[in-house]
mmCIF file of C-alpha atoms and ligand atoms in Angstrom:
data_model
loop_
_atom_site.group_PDB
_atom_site.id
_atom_site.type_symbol
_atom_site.label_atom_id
_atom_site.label_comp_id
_atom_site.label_asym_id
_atom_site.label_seq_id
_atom_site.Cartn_x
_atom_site.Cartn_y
_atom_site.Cartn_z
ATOM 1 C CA UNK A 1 -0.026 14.460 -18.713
ATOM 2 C CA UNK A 2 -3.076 12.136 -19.509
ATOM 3 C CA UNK A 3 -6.351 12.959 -17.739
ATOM 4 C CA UNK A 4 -8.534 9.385 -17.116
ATOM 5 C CA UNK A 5 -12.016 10.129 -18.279
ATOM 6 C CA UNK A 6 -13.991 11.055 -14.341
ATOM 7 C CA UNK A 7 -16.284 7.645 -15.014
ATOM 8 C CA UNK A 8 -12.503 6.103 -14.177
ATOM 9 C CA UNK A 9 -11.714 7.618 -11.348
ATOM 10 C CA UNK A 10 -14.700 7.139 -9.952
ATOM 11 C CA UNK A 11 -14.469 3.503 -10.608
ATOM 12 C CA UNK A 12 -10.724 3.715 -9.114
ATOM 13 C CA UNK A 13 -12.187 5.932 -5.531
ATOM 14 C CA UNK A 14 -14.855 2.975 -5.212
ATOM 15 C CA UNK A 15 -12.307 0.536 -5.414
ATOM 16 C CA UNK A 16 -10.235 1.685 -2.953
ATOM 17 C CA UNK A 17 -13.167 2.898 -0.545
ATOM 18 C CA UNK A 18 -13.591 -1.157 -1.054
ATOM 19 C CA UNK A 19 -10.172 -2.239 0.487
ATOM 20 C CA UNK A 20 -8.510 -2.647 -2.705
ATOM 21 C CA UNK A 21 -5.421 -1.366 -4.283
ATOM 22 C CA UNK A 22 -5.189 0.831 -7.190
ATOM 23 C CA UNK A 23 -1.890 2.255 -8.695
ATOM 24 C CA UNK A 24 -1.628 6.084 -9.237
ATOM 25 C CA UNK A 25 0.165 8.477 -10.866
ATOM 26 C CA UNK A 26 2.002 11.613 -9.011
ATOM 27 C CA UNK A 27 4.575 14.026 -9.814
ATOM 28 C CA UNK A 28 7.426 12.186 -8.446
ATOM 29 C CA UNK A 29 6.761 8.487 -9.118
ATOM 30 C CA UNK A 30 3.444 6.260 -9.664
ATOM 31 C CA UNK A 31 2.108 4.759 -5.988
ATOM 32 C CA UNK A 32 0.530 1.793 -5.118
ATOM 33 C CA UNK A 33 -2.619 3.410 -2.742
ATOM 34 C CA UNK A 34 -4.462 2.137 -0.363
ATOM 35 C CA UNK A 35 -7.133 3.367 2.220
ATOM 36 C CA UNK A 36 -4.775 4.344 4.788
ATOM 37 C CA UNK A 37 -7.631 3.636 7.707
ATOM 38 C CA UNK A 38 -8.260 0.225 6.334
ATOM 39 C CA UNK A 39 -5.720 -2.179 7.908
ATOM 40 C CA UNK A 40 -6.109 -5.140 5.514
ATOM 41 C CA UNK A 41 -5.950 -2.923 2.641
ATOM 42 C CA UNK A 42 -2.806 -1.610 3.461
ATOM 43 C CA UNK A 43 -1.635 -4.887 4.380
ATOM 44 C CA UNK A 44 -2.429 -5.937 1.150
ATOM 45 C CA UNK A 45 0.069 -3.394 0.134
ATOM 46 C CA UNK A 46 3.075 -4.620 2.204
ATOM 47 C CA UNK A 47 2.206 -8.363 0.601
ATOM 48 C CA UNK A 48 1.653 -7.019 -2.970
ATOM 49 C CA UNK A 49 4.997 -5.219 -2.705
ATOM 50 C CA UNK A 50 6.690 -7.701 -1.228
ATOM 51 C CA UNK A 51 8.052 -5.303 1.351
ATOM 52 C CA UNK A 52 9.441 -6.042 5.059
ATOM 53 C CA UNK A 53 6.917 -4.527 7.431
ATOM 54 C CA UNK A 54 8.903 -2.364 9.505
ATOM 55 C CA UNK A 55 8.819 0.321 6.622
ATOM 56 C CA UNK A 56 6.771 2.989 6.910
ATOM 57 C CA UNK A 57 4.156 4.416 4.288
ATOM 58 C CA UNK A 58 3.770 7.756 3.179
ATOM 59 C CA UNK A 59 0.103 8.813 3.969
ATOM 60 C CA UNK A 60 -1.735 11.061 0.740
ATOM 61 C CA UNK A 61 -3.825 13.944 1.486
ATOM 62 C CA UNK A 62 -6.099 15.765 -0.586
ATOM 63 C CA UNK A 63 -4.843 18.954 1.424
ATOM 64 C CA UNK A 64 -3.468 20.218 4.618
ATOM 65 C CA UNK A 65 -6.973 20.376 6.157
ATOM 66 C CA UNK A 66 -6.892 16.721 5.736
ATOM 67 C CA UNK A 67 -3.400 16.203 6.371
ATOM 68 C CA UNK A 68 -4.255 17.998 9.979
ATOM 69 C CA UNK A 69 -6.670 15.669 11.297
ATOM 70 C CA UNK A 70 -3.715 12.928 11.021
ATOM 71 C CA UNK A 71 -1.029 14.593 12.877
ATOM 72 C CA UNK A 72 0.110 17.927 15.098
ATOM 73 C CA UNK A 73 1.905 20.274 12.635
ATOM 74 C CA UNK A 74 4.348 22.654 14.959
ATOM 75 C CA UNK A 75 4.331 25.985 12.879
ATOM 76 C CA UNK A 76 7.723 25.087 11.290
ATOM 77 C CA UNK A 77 5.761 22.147 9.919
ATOM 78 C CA UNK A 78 2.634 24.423 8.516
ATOM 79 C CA UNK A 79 5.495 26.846 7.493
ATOM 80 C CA UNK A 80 7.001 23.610 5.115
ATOM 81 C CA UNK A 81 3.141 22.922 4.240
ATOM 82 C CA UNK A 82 2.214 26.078 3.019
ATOM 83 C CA UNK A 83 5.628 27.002 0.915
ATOM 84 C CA UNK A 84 5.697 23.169 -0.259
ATOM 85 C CA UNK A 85 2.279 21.291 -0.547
ATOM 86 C CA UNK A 86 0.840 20.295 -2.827
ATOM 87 C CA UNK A 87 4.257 19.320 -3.645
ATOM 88 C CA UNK A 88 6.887 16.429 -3.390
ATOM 89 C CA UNK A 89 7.657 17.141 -0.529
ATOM 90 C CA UNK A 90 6.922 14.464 2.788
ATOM 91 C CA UNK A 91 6.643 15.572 6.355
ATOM 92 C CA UNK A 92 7.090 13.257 9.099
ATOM 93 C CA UNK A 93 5.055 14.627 12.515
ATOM 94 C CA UNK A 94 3.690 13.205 15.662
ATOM 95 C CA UNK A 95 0.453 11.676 15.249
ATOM 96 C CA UNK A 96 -2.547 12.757 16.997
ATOM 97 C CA UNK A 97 -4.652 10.389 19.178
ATOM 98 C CA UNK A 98 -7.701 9.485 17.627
ATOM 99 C CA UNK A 99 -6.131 9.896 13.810
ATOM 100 C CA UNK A 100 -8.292 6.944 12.624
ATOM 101 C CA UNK A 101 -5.381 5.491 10.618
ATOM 102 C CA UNK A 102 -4.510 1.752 10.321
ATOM 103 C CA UNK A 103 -1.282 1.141 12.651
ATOM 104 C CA UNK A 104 0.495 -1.018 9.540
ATOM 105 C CA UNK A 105 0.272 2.256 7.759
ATOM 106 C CA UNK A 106 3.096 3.962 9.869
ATOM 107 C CA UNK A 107 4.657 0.259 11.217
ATOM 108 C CA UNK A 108 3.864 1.261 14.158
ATOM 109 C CA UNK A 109 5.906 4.017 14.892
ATOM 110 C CA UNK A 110 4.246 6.643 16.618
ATOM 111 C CA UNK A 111 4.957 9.308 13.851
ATOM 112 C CA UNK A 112 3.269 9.417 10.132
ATOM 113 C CA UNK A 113 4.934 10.611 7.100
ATOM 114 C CA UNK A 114 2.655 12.990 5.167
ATOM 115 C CA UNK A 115 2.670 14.578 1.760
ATOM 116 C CA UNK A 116 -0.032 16.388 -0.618
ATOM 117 C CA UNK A 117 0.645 15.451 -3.952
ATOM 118 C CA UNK A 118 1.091 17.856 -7.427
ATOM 119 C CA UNK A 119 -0.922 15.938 -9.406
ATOM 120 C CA UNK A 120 -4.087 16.077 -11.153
ATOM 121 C CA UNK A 121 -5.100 12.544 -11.377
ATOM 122 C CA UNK A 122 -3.822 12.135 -7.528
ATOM 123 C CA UNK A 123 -6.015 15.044 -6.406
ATOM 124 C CA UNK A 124 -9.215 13.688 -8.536
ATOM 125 C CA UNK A 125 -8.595 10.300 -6.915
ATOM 126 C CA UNK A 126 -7.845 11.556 -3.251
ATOM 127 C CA UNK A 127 -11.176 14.089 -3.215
ATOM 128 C CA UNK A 128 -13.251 11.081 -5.224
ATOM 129 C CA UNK A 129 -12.408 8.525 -2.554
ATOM 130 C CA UNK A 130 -12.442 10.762 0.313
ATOM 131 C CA UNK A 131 -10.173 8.697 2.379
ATOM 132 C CA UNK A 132 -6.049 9.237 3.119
ATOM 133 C CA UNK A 133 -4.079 7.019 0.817
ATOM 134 C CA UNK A 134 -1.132 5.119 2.043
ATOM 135 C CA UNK A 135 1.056 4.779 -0.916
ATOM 136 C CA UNK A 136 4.202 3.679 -1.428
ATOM 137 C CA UNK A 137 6.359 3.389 -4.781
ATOM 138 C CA UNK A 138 4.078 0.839 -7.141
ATOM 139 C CA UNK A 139 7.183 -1.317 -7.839
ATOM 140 C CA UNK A 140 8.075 -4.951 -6.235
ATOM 141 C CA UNK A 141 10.205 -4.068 -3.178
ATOM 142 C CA UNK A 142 13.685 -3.447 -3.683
ATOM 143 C CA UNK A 143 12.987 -3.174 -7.931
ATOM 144 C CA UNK A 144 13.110 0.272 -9.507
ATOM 145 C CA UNK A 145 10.506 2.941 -8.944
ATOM 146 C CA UNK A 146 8.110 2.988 -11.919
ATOM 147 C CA UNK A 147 7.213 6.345 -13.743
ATOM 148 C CA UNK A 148 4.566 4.949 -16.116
ATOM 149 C CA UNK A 149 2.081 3.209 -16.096
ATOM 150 C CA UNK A 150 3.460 0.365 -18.023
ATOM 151 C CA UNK A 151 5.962 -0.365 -15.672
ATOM 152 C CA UNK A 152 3.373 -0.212 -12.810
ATOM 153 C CA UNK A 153 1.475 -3.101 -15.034
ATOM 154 C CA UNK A 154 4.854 -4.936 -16.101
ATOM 155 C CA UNK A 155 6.359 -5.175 -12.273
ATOM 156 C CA UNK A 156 2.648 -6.363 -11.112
ATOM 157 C CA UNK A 157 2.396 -8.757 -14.094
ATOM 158 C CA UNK A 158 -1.246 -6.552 -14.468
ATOM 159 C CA UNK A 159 -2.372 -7.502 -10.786
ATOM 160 C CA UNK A 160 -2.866 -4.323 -9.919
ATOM 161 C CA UNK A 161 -5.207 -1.851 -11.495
ATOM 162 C CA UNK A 162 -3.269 1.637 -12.607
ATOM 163 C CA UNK A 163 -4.715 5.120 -13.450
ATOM 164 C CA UNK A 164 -2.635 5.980 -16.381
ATOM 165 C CA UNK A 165 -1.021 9.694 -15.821
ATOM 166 C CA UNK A 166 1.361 9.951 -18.490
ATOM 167 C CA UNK A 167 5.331 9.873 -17.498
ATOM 168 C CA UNK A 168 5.937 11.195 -14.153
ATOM 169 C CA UNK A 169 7.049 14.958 -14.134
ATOM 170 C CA UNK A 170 9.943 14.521 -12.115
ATOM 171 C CA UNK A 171 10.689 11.168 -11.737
ATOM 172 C CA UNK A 172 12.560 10.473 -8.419
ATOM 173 C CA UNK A 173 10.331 10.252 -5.248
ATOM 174 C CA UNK A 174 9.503 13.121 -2.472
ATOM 175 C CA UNK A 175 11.662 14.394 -0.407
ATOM 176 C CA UNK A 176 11.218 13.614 3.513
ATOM 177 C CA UNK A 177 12.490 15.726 6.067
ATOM 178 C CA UNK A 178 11.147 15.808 9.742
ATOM 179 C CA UNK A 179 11.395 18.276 12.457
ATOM 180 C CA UNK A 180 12.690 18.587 15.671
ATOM 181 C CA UNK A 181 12.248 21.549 17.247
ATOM 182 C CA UNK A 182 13.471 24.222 15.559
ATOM 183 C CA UNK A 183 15.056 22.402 13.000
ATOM 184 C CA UNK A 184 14.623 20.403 9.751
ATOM 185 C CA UNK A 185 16.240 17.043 9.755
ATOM 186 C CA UNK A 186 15.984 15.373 5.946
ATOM 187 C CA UNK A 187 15.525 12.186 5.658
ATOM 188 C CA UNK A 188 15.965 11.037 2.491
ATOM 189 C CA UNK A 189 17.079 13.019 -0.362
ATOM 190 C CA UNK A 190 14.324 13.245 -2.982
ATOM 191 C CA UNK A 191 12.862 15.608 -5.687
ATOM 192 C CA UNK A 192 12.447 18.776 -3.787
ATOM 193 C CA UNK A 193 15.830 19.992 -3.245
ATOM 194 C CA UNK A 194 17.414 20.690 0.243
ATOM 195 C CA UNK A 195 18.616 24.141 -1.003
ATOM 196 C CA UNK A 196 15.182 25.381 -1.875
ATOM 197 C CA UNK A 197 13.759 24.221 1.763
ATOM 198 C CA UNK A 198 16.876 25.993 3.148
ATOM 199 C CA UNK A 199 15.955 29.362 0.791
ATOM 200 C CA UNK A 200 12.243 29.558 1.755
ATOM 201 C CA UNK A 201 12.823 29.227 5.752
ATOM 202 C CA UNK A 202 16.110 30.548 5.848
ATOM 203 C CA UNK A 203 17.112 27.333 8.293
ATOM 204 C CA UNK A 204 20.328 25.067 7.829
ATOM 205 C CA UNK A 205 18.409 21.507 7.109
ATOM 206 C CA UNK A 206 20.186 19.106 8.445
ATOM 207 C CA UNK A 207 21.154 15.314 7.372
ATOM 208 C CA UNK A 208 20.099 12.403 9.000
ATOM 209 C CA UNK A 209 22.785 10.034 10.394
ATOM 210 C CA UNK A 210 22.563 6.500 9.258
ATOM 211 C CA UNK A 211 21.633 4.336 11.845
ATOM 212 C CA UNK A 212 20.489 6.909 13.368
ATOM 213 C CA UNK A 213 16.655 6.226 15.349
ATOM 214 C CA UNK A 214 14.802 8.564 13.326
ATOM 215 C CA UNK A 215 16.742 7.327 9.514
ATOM 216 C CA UNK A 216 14.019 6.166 6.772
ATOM 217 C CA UNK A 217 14.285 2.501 6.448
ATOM 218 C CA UNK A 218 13.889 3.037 2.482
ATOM 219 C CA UNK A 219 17.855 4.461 2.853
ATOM 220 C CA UNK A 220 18.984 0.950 3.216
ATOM 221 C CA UNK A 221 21.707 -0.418 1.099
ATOM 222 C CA UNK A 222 20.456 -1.665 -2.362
ATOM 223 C CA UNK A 223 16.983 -0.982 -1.754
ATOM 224 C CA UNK A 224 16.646 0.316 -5.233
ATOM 225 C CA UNK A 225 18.329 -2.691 -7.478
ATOM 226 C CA UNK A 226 17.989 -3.690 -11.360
ATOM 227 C CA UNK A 227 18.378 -6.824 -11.900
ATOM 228 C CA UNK A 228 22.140 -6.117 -13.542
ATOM 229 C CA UNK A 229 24.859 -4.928 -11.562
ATOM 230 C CA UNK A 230 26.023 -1.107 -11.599
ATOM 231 C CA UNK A 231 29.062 0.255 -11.161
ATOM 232 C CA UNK A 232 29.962 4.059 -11.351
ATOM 233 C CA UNK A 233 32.703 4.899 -13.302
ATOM 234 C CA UNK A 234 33.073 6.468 -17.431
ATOM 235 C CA UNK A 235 34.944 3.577 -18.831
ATOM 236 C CA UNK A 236 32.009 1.227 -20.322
ATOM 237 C CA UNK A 237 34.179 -2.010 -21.443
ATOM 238 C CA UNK A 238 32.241 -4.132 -24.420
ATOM 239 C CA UNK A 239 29.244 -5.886 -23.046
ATOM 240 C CA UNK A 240 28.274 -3.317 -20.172
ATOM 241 C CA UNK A 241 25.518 -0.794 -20.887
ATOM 242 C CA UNK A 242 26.059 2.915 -20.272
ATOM 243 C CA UNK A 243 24.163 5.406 -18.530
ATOM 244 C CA UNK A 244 25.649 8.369 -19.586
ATOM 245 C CA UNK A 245 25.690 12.050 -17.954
ATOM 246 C CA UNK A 246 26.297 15.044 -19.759
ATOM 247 C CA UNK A 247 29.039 15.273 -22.605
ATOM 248 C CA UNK A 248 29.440 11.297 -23.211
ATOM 249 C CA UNK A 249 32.514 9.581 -24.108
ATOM 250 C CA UNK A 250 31.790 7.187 -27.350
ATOM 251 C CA UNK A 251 30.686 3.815 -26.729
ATOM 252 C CA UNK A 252 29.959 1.399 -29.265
ATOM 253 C CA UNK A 253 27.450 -0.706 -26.580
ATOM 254 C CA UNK A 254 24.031 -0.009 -25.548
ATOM 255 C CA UNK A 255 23.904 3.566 -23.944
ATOM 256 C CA UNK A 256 21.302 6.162 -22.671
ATOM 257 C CA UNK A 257 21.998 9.550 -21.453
ATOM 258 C CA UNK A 258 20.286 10.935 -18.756
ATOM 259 C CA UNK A 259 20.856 14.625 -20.127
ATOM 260 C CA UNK A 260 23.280 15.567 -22.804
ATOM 261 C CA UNK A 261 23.113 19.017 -21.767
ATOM 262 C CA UNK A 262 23.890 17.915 -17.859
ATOM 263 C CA UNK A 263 20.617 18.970 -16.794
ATOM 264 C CA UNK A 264 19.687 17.623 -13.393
ATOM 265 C CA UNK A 265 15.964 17.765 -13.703
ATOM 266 C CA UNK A 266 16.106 16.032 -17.035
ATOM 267 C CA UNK A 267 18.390 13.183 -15.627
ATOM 268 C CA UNK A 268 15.932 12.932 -12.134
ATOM 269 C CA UNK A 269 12.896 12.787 -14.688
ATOM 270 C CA UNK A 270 15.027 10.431 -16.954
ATOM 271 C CA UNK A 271 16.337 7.871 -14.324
ATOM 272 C CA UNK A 272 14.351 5.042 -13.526
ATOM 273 C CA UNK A 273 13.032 4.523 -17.148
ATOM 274 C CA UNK A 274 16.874 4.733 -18.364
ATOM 275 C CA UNK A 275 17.732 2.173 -15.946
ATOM 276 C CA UNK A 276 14.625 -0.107 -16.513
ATOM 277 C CA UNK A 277 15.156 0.233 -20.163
ATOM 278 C CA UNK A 278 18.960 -1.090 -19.826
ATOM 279 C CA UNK A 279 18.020 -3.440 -17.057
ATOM 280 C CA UNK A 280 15.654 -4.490 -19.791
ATOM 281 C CA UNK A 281 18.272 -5.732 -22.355
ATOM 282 C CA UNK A 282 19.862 -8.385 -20.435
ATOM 283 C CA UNK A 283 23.022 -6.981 -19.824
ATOM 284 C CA UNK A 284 24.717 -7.822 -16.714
ATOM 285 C CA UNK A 285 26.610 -4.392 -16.018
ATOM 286 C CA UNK A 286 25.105 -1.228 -16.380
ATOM 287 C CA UNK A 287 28.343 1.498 -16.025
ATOM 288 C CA UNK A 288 26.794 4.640 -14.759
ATOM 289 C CA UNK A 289 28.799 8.228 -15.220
ATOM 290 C CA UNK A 290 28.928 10.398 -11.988
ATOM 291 C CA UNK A 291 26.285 12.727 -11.439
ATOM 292 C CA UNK A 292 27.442 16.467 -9.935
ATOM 293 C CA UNK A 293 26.170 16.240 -5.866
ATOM 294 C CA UNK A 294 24.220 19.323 -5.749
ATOM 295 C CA UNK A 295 20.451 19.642 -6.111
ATOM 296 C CA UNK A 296 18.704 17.154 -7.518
ATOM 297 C CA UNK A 297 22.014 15.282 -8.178
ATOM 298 C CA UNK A 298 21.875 14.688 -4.171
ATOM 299 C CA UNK A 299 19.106 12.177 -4.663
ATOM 300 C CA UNK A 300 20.181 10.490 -8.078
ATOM 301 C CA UNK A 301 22.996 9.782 -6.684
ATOM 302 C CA UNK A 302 21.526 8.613 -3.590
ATOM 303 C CA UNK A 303 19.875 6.366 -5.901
ATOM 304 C CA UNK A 304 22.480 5.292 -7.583
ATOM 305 C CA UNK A 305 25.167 4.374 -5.009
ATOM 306 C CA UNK A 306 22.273 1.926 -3.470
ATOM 307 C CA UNK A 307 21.497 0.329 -6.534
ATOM 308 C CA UNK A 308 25.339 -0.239 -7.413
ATOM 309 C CA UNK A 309 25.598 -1.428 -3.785
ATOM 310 C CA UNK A 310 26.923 -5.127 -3.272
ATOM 311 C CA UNK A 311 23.901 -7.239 -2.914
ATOM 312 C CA UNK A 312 22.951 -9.329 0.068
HETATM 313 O O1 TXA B 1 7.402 10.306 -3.966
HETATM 314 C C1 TXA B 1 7.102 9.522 -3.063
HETATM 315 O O2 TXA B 1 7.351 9.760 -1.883
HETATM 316 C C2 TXA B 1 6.394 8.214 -3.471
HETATM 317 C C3 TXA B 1 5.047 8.607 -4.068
HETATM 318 C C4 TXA B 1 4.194 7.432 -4.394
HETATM 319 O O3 TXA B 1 4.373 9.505 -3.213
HETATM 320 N N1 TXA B 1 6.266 7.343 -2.359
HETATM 321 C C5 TXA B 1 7.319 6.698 -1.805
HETATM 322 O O4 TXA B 1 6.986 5.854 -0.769
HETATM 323 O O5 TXA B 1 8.472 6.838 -2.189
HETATM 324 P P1 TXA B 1 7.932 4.718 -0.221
HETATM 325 O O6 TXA B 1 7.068 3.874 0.620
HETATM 326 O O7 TXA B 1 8.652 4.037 -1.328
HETATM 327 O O8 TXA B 1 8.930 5.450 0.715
HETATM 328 C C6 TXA B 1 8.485 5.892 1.982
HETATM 329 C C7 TXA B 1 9.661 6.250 2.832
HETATM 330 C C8 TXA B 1 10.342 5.015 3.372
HETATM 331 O O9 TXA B 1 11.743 5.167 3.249
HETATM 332 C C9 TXA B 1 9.923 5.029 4.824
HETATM 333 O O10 TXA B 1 10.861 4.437 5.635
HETATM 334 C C10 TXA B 1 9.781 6.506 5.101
HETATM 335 O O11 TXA B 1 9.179 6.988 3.947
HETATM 336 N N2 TXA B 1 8.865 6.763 6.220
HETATM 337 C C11 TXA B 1 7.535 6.616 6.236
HETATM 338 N N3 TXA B 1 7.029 6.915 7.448
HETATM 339 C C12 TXA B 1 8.067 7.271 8.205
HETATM 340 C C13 TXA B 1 8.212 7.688 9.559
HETATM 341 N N4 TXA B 1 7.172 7.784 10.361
HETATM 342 N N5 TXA B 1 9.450 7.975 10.014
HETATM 343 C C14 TXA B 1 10.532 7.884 9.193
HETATM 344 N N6 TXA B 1 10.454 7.485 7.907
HETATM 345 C C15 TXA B 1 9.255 7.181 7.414
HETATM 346 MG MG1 MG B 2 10.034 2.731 -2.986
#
C-alpha cells in the first residue's frame, strides 16, 4: 500500500468537488470517480470510458450513514452492510426520493448499486471530498480492469489524474448481489465470495439468470477483452502465451502463472496484470489453464470465459 501525502488528496477531493475525474485506488480494482450528484461529471465518465450508457455505476460511500441517505436498506440489506462494508462487496437497493444523485449515475434505473470501499486512500478521498463517488473500473470500456496506477495512466494515455495506491489487494472487482425480499440474488460474481455471504446470513444466495431484468449489464459477453485472443485449454502451441494455474506443464513460450501453489486469492490478485502483461507482448493467443469454480475461482473464471468470448 502507498499512502499519497494529505496535500494530494486534498488536491484530488477539490478536483472532483469541481466536476472532474480523478482515478482511485480500492481494494478490488482502481476506479475512475466522479461526483455522483454532478450529472456532467459523471457523464464525463461514460465519454472518458468509452462506455454505452445503459450501464449502471457503482455509487462510493464513505460509510453506511452516507450510503443511507441514497437508498432504503430492508434489514437483510443493513444485515449485508454491517457483516460486509467497508468491503468489496456492492448492494443494489431502491432509491429513495429526494437522493440528490445525478440520474446518468444509475442509467436511469430506479435502483443504485452501492458499496463502501476497504481502502485507505478511497476513504481519505471520499471523507476529503464529501460527496458520493460514482466509479466505475478506470479502464477504456470493454479493456481489462487496471490494478495500478500505471495502467490507470497507460489506458488513459495520462488524461486522467490517478491517486497512486500501490497494487490492488485483491484484484478482481466487488461483488454485487441485490435483494428481493427475503433473499440474496448475486449479480455478478466478484471478490467477496458467495460462500462467505451464504456463511454469515445463513441464506442460499441465489444466481441471477442471464437475460434476466434485474442481470448487470457488465455480465455481457466479452466485456472484459485483451487485445489477443484467449482460449482455455493446457496445451500452449509455439507462439501463444500461457497463463498458467497451479502445477504448470513446461512451455518454452512466454508464460505467467497466476499461482504455482493454486491459490485462488493469489491468482484473483494476479489476473488482470498477468493478462495485461501478456496482452502486452504482442502475441495473438493467450492459452489460459482452467481455474477450479469455487470461491474466488467463480469470478476469474467469470472473467475469463468473457474475455475468451468470440468478439462482435
Ligand atoms: O470493484 C468494483 O466494483 C469496481 C471498483 C472501482 O469499485 N467498480 C466496478 O464498476 O467494477 P463497474 O462500473 O465496472 O461495474 C458496475 C457494475 C456493472 O456491471 C453495472 O451493470 C452494475 O454494476 N450495476 C450498477 N448499478 C446497477 C443496478 N442498479 N442494477 C443492476 N446492476 C447495476
Ligand atoms: Mg469494468
Amino acid at each position: 500500500m502507498n499512502m499519497p501525502a494529505p496535500a494530494e488528496i486534498e488536491k484530488a477531493a477539490a478536483l472532483l468537488r469541481d466536476g472532474k475525474l480523478v482515478a482511485f485506488p480500492t481494494e478490488t480494482v482502481y476506479g475512475l470517480g466522479a461526483d455522483a450528484t454532478n450529472a456532467d461529471a459523471v457523464l464525463s465518465i461514460y465519454e472518458t470510458k468509452g462506455r454505452p450508457r445503459f450501464n449502471p455505476l457503482i455509487v462510493h460511500c464513505a460509510d453506511l450513514a452516507m450510503a443511507e441517505r441514497f437508498a432504503s436498506f430492508s434489514p437483510l440489506a443493513r444485515q449485508l452492510a454491517d457483516a460486509f462494508w467497508p468491503g468489496p462487496l456492492s448492494i443494489v437497493l431502491p432509491l429513495k426520493s429526494g437522493h440528490g444523485l445525478a440520474d446518468v449515475a444509475t442509467a436511469g434505473l430506479d435502483t443504485i448499486a452501492l458499496r463502501v470501499p476497504d481502502h485507505p486512500v478511497a476513504q481519505a478521498l471520499l471523507r476529503a471530498a464529501d460527496r458520493p463517488l460514482a466509479a466505475p473500473s478506470a479502464n477504456p470500456s470493454g479493456k481489462l480492469s487496471p490494478t495500478t496506477a500505471e495502467q490507470v495512466q497507460r489506458g488513459f494515455s495520462g488524461r486522467v489524474p490517478v491517486l497512486d495506491g500501490g497494487p490492488c489487494k485483491s484484484g478482481v472487482e466487488s461483488t454485487i448481489v441485490t435483494i428481493d425480499g427475503d433473499r440474496i440474488i448475486q449479480l455478478r460474481a466478484g471478490a467477496l465470495a458467495r460462500e462467505e455471504i451464504e456463511r454469515v446470513t445463513g441464506l442460499v444466495v441465489s444466481q441471477a439468470e442471464t437475460g434476466a431484468k434485474i442481470s448487470a449489464p457488465g455480465m455481457l459477453l466479452s466485456h472484459y477483452a485483451p487485445n489477443a485472443h484467449m482460449r482455455l485449454d493446457t496445451s500452449p502451441q509455439p507462439g501463444e502465451a500461457y497463463l498458467a494455474f497451479g502445477a504448470a506443464t513446461p512451455f518454452d513460450g512466454i508464460t505467467r502463472n497466476l499461482s504455482e501453489s493454486g491459490d485462488l486469492h493469489e491468482a484473483a490478485r494476479n489476473l488482470f496484470s498477468m493478462l495485461h502483461e501478456l496482452d502486452a507482448t504482442g502475441v495473438t493467443m493467450i492459452v489460459v489453464a482452467p481455474i477450479p469454480e469455487t470461491g474466488l475461482g467463480e469470478a476469474i473464471n467469470d472473467r475469463l470465459r468473457r474475455a475468451a468470448a468470440p468478439r462482435s
